Amino acid sequence: QVQLVESGGGSVQAGGSLRLSCVASGKIFPRHCVAWFRQSRGKEREGVASITWGDGTTSYKIDDPGRFTISRDKAQNTIYLQINNLQPEDAGDYYCAAGGDKVCRQVAVPGEGWWGQGTQVAISS
C-alpha cells in the first residue's frame, strides 16, 4: 500500500515555472515507477513522465519534454516535477501515481497502481 500526496500547484503566469511535489508513504519497490499524469479540462488523463524508483531511469511521454523534468529524492520519499516556460495547455490537474508496468509506461488504467488526489495548475496570461 502506497499513499501519495501532491502539492505545489497554483496559478502561474505563462512563461513561468512550477515545481510540483509528491510525497509517498509506504514502500515503493525498486523496479516500480512513480509517474506524473495531467488531466486538462475536457481531455483524458495523459502521462507526463515517469521515474524508476530504484535506479532513477526517467521516461517522458509528454509532447514537449524539454520543459519538464522528473526527479526523486529517495531519502525524502518525494518525487518532483519541474515545469518551465509554462504554457496555457499545461493547465489542469496533475496527479502522481506509483506502480508497475502501466505506471512506468504512463498509461492511466483505473485500479492500476496507487494515485494521489492531484494538484491543480492554472495558467494566467
CSV table of C-alpha atoms in Angstrom, one decimal:
chain,number,residue,atom,x,y,z
A,1,GLN,CA,0.0,0.0,0.0
A,2,VAL,CA,1.4,3.4,-1.1
A,3,GLN,CA,-0.2,6.7,-0.3
A,4,LEU,CA,0.7,9.8,-2.4
A,5,VAL,CA,0.1,13.4,-1.6
A,6,GLU,CA,0.7,16.1,-4.3
A,7,SER,CA,1.4,19.7,-3.7
A,8,GLY,CA,2.9,22.7,-5.4
A,9,GLY,CA,0.1,23.6,-7.8
A,10,GLY,CA,-1.3,27.1,-8.2
A,11,SER,CA,-1.8,29.9,-10.6
A,12,VAL,CA,1.2,30.9,-12.6
A,13,GLN,CA,1.8,33.4,-15.4
A,14,ALA,CA,2.5,31.9,-18.9
A,15,GLY,CA,6.3,31.6,-19.2
A,16,GLY,CA,6.8,31.0,-15.5
A,17,SER,CA,7.9,27.8,-13.7
A,18,LEU,CA,6.5,25.5,-11.1
A,19,ARG,CA,7.8,22.6,-9.1
A,20,LEU,CA,5.3,20.0,-8.1
A,21,SER,CA,6.0,17.6,-5.3
A,22,CYS,CA,4.6,14.2,-4.5
A,23,VAL,CA,5.3,12.7,-1.1
A,24,ALA,CA,5.0,9.0,-0.8
A,25,SER,CA,4.4,6.9,2.3
A,26,GLY,CA,4.7,3.2,2.2
A,27,LYS,CA,7.2,1.0,0.3
A,28,ILE,CA,7.9,1.5,-3.3
A,29,PHE,CA,9.7,-1.4,-4.8
A,30,PRO,CA,12.9,-0.6,-6.7
A,31,ARG,CA,11.5,-1.9,-10.0
A,32,HIS,CA,8.3,0.1,-9.7
A,33,CYS,CA,7.9,3.6,-11.0
A,34,VAL,CA,6.4,6.9,-9.9
A,35,ALA,CA,4.8,8.9,-12.7
A,36,TRP,CA,3.2,12.2,-13.2
A,37,PHE,CA,0.0,12.5,-15.2
A,38,ARG,CA,-2.1,15.5,-16.0
A,39,GLN,CA,-5.7,16.0,-17.0
A,40,SER,CA,-6.8,19.1,-18.7
A,41,ARG,CA,-10.5,20.2,-18.9
A,42,GLY,CA,-12.3,18.0,-21.4
A,43,LYS,CA,-9.4,15.8,-22.0
A,44,GLU,CA,-8.3,12.3,-20.9
A,45,ARG,CA,-5.7,11.9,-18.3
A,46,GLU,CA,-2.3,11.7,-20.1
A,47,GLY,CA,1.1,10.7,-19.0
A,48,VAL,CA,3.8,13.3,-18.5
A,49,ALA,CA,6.9,11.5,-17.1
A,50,SER,CA,7.9,8.5,-15.0
A,51,ILE,CA,10.9,7.6,-13.0
A,52,THR,CA,12.0,4.2,-11.9
A,53,TRP,CA,12.3,4.2,-8.1
A,54,GLY,CA,15.4,2.1,-7.8
A,55,ASP,CA,17.8,3.4,-10.4
A,56,GLY,CA,16.2,6.7,-11.3
A,57,THR,CA,15.7,6.0,-15.0
A,58,THR,CA,13.3,8.6,-16.5
A,59,SER,CA,10.9,8.5,-19.4
A,60,TYR,CA,8.8,11.3,-20.9
A,61,LYS,CA,5.6,10.8,-22.7
A,62,ILE,CA,4.6,14.5,-23.0
A,63,ASP,CA,4.8,16.0,-26.4
A,64,ASP,CA,7.2,18.8,-25.3
A,65,PRO,CA,9.5,17.0,-22.9
A,66,GLY,CA,12.2,19.7,-22.9
A,67,ARG,CA,10.2,21.8,-20.5
A,68,PHE,CA,9.6,19.0,-17.9
A,69,THR,CA,12.0,17.4,-15.5
A,70,ILE,CA,11.0,14.5,-13.2
A,71,SER,CA,13.3,13.7,-10.3
A,72,ARG,CA,13.1,11.9,-7.0
A,73,ASP,CA,14.7,12.2,-3.5
A,74,LYS,CA,14.6,8.7,-2.1
A,75,ALA,CA,15.6,9.9,1.4
A,76,GLN,CA,12.6,12.1,1.5
A,77,ASN,CA,10.3,9.7,-0.4
A,78,THR,CA,9.5,12.6,-2.6
A,79,ILE,CA,9.1,12.9,-6.4
A,80,TYR,CA,9.2,16.2,-8.2
A,81,LEU,CA,8.0,17.6,-11.5
A,82,GLN,CA,9.7,20.8,-12.6
A,83,ILE,CA,7.8,22.6,-15.4
A,84,ASN,CA,9.5,25.5,-17.1
A,85,ASN,CA,8.1,28.0,-19.6
A,86,LEU,CA,4.5,27.2,-18.6
A,87,GLN,CA,2.1,27.4,-21.5
A,88,PRO,CA,-1.7,27.6,-21.5
A,89,GLU,CA,-2.0,24.0,-22.5
A,90,ASP,CA,-0.2,23.0,-19.3
A,91,ALA,CA,-3.2,24.0,-17.2
A,92,GLY,CA,-5.0,21.1,-15.5
A,93,ASP,CA,-4.9,18.7,-12.6
A,94,TYR,CA,-1.6,16.9,-12.0
A,95,TYR,CA,-1.5,13.5,-10.4
A,96,CYS,CA,1.2,11.3,-9.3
A,97,ALA,CA,0.9,7.5,-9.3
A,98,ALA,CA,3.1,4.7,-8.2
A,99,GLY,CA,3.1,1.1,-9.5
A,100,GLY,CA,4.4,-1.3,-12.0
A,101,ASP,CA,4.4,-1.6,-15.8
A,102,LYS,CA,1.3,0.6,-16.6
A,103,VAL,CA,2.6,3.4,-14.4
A,104,CYS,CA,6.1,3.1,-15.8
A,105,ARG,CA,4.7,3.4,-19.3
A,106,GLN,CA,2.5,6.2,-18.1
A,107,VAL,CA,-0.7,4.5,-19.1
A,108,ALA,CA,-3.6,5.6,-16.8
A,109,VAL,CA,-5.7,2.5,-16.0
A,110,PRO,CA,-8.4,2.6,-13.4
A,111,GLY,CA,-7.4,0.4,-10.5
A,112,GLU,CA,-3.8,0.1,-11.6
A,113,GLY,CA,-1.3,1.5,-9.1
A,114,TRP,CA,-1.7,4.0,-6.3
A,115,TRP,CA,-2.8,7.5,-7.0
A,116,GLY,CA,-2.7,10.8,-5.3
A,117,GLN,CA,-5.6,13.3,-5.2
A,118,GLY,CA,-4.0,15.7,-7.5
A,119,THR,CA,-2.9,19.3,-7.5
A,120,GLN,CA,-4.3,22.0,-9.8
A,121,VAL,CA,-2.2,24.2,-12.1
A,122,ALA,CA,-3.7,27.3,-13.7
A,123,ILE,CA,-2.0,29.5,-16.2
A,124,SER,CA,-2.7,33.2,-16.5
A,125,SER,CA,-1.8,35.3,-19.5
